PDB file of C-alpha atoms in Angstrom:
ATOM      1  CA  UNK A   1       0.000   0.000   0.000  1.00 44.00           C
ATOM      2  CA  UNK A   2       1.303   3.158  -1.117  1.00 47.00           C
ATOM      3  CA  UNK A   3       1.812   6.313   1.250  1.00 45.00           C
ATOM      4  CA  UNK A   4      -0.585   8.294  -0.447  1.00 45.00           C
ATOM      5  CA  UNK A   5      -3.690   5.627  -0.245  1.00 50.00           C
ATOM      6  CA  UNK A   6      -3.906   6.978   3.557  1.00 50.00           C
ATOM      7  CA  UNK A   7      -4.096  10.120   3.398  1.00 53.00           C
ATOM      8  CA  UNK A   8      -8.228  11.401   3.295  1.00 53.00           C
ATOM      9  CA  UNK A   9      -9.140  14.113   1.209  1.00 52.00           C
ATOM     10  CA  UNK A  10     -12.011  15.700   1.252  1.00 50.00           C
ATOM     11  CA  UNK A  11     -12.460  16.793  -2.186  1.00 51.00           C
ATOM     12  CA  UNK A  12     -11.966  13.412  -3.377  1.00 63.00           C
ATOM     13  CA  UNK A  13     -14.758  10.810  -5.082  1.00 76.00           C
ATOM     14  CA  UNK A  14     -14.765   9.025  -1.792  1.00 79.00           C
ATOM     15  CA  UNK A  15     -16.159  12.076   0.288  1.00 81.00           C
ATOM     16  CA  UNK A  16     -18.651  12.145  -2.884  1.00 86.00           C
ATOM     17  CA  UNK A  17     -20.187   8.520  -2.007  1.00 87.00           C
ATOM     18  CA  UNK A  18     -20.156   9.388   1.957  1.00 87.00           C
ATOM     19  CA  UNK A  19     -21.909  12.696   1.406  1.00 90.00           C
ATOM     20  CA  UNK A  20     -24.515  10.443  -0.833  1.00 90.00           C
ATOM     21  CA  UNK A  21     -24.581   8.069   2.130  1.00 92.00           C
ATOM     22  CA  UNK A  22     -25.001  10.255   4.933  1.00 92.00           C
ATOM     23  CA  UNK A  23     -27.538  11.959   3.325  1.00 92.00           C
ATOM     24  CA  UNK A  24     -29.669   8.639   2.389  1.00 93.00           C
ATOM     25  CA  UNK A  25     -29.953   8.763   6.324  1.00 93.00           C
ATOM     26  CA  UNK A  26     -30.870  12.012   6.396  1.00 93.00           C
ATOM     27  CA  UNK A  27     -34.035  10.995   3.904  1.00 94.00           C
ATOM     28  CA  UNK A  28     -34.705   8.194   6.417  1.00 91.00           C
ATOM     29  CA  UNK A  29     -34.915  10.053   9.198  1.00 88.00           C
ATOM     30  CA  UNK A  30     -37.279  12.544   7.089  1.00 88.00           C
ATOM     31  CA  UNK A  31     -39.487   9.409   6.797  1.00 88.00           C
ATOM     32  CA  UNK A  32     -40.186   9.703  11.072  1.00 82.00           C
ATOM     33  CA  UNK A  33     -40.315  13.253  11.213  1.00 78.00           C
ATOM     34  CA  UNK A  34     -43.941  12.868  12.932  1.00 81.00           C
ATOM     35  CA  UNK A  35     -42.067   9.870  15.125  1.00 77.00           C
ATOM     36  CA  UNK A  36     -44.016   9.798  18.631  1.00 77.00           C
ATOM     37  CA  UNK A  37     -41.198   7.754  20.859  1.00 75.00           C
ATOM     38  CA  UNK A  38     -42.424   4.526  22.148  1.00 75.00           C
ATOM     39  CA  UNK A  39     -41.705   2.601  25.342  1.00 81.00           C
ATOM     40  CA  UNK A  40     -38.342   3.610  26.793  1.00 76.00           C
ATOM     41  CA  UNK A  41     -37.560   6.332  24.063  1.00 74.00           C
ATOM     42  CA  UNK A  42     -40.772   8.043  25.419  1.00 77.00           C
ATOM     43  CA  UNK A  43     -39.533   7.956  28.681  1.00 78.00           C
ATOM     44  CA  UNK A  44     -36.396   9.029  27.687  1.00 78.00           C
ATOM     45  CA  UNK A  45     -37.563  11.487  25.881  1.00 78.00           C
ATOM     46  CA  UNK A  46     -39.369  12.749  28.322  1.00 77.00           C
ATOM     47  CA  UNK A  47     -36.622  13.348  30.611  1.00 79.00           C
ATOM     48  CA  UNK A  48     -34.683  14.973  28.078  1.00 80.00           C
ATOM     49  CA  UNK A  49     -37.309  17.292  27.872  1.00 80.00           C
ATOM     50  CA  UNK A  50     -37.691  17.991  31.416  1.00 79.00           C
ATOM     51  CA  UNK A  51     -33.998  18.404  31.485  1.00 80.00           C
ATOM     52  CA  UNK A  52     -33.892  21.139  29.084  1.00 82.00           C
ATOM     53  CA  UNK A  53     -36.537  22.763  30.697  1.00 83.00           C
ATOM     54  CA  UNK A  54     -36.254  22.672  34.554  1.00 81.00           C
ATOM     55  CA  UNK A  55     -33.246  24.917  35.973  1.00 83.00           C
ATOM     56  CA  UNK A  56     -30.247  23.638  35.165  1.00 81.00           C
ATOM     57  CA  UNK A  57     -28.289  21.036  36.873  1.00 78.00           C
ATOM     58  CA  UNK A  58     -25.993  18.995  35.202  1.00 77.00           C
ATOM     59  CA  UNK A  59     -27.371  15.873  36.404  1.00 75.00           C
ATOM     60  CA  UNK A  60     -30.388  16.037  35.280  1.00 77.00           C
ATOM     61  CA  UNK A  61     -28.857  14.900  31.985  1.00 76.00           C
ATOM     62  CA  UNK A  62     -28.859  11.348  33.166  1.00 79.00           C
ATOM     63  CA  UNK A  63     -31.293   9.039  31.930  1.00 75.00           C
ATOM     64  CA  UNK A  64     -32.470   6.546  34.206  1.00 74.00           C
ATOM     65  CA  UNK A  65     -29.131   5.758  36.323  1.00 74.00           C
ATOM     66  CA  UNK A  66     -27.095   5.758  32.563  1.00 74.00           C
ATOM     67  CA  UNK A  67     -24.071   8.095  32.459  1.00 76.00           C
ATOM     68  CA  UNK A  68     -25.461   9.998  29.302  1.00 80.00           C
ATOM     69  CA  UNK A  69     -24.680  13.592  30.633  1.00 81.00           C
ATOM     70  CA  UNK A  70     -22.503  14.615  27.601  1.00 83.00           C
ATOM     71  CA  UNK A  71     -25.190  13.595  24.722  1.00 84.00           C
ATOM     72  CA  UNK A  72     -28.064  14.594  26.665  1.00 82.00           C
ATOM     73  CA  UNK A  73     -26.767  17.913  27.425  1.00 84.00           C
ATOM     74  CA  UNK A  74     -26.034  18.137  23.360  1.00 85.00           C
ATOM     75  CA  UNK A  75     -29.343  17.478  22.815  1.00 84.00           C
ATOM     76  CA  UNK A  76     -30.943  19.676  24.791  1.00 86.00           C
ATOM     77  CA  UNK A  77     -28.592  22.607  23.477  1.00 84.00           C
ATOM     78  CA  UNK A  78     -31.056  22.064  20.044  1.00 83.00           C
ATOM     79  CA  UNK A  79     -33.789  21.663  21.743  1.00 84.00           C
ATOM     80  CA  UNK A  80     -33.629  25.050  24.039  1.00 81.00           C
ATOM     81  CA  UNK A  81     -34.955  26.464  20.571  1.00 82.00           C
ATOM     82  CA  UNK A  82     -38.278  24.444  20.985  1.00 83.00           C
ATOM     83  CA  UNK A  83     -38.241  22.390  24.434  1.00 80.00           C
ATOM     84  CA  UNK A  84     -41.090  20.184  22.893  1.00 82.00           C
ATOM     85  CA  UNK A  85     -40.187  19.721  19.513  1.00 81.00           C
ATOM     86  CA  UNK A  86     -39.054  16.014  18.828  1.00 80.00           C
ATOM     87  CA  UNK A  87     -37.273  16.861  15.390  1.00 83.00           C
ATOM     88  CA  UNK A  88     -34.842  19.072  16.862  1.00 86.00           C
ATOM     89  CA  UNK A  89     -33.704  15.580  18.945  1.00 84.00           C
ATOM     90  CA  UNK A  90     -33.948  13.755  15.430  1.00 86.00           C
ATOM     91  CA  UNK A  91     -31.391  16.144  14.256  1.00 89.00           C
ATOM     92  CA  UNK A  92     -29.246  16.216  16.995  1.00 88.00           C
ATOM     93  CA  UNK A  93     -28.861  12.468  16.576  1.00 90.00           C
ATOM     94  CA  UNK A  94     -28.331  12.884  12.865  1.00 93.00           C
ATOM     95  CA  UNK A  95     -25.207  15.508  13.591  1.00 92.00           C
ATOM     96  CA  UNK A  96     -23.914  12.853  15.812  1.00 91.00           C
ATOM     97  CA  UNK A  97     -24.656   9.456  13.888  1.00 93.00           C
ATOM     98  CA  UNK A  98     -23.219  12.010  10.713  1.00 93.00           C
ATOM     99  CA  UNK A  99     -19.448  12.426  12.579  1.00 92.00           C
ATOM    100  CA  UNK A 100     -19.927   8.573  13.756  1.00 93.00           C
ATOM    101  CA  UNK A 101     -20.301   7.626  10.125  1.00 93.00           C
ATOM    102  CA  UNK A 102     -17.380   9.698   8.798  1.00 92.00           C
ATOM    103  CA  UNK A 103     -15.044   8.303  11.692  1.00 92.00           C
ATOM    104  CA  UNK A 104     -16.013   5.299  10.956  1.00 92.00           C
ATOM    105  CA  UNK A 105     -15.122   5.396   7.254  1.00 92.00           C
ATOM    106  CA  UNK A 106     -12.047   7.081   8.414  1.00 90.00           C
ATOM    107  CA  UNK A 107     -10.455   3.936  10.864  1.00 90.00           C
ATOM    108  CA  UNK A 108     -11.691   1.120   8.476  1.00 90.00           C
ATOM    109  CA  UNK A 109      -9.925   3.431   5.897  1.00 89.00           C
ATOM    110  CA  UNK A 110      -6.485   3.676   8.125  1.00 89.00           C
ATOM    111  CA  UNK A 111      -6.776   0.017   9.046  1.00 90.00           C
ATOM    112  CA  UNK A 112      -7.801  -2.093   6.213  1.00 83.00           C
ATOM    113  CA  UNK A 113      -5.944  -2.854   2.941  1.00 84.00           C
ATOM    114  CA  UNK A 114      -9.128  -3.352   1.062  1.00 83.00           C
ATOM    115  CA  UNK A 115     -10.173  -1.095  -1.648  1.00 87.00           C
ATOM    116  CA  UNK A 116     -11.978   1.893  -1.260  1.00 85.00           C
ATOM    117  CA  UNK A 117     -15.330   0.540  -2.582  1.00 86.00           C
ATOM    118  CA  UNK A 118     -15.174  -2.348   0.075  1.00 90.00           C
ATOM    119  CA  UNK A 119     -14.422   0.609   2.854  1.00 90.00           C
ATOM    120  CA  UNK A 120     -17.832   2.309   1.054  1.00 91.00           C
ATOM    121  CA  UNK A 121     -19.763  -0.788   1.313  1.00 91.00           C
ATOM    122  CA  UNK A 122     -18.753  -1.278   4.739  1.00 91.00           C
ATOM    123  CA  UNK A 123     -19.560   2.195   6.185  1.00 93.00           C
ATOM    124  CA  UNK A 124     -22.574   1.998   4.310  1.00 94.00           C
ATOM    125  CA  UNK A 125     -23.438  -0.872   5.917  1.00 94.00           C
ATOM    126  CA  UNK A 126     -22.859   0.603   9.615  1.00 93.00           C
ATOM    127  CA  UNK A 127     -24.855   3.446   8.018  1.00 93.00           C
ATOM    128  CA  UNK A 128     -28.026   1.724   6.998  1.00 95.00           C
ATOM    129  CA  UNK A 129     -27.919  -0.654   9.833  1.00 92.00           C
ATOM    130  CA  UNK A 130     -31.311  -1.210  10.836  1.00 92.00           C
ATOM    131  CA  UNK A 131     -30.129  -1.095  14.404  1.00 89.00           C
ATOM    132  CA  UNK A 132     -28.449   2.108  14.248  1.00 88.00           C
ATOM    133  CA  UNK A 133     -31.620   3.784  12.348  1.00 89.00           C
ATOM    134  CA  UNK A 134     -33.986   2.598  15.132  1.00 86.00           C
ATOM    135  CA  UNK A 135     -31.960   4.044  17.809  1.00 85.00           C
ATOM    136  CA  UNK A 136     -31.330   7.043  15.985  1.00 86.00           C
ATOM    137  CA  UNK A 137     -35.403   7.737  15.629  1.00 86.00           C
ATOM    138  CA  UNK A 138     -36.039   6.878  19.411  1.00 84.00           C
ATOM    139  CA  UNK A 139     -33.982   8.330  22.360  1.00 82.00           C
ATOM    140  CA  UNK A 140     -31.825   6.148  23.440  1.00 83.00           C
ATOM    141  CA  UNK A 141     -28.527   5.723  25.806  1.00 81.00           C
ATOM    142  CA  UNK A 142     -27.257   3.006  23.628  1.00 81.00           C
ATOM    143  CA  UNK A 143     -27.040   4.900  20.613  1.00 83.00           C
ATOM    144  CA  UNK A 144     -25.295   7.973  22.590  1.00 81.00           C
ATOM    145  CA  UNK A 145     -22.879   5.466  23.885  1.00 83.00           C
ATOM    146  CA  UNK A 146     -22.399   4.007  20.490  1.00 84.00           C
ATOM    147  CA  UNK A 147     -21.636   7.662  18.714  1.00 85.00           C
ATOM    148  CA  UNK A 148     -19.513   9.070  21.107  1.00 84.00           C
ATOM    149  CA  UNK A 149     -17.364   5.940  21.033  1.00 83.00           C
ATOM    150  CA  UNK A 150     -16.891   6.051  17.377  1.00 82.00           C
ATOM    151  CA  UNK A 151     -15.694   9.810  18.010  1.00 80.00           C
ATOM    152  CA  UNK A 152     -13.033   8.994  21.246  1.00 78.00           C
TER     153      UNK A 152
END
């Protein structure tokens, strides 16, 4: 493998196909922009809420006993704009699922020999993952835990 193959640019054909990727998640998510959160999301969901509203204290960014204080409190920087609007935690999620997908690309890039349609494949894969797509429509600690790892 040559020098060159690692190095990521972002005007290249590559960024192309991930822009075209992340933004086939983006018309997902437009599919469930009238998404009422069920079970645990709604309770989640809830708190969030009350979060954003009540005075602040830091740790009222914890959902149920989970250590979600960093993406809860980045959610409820969006939704300060409109406390009871459930897009605005939609797109939240999106802007973090959006970085997870890039650093994703970006390590199986660095540490796989394959070629870059494989790496494509692959990240669109993680992308479309019907997993990922249901925890990215309802609130979850999972999915928090999942983004922010991909972005240590």
């Amino acid at each position: 493998m040559k020098a060159n193959d690692q190095q990521l640019t972002f005007f290249g054909k590559s960024w192309f196909w991930m822009f075209l990727i992340i933004s086939g998640v983006a018309v997902v998510i437009s599919l469930y922009h009238d998404f009422i959160p069920l079970w645990d999301g709604a309770e989640q969901a809830d708190k969030l809420i009350h979060a954003t509203i009540s005075d602040f204290n830091l740790f009222n960014f914890t959902l149920h006993g989970h250590p979600t204080i960093i993406y809860c409190f980045f959610l409820s920087l969006l939704l300060r704009l409109s406390p009871f609007n459930y897009e605005l935690i939609l797109m939240g999620n999106f802007l973090l699922f959006s970085a997870a997908i890039l650093v994703f690309y970006i390590i199986a890039k660095r540490m796989s020999s394959a070629k870059e349609r494989e790496i494509l494949l692959l990240s669109a894969i993680f992308a479309f993952a019907p997993v990922h797509l249901a925890q990215l429509i309802n609130v979850n600690a999972d999915f928090g835990v999942m983004c922010f790892l991909m972005l240590y």
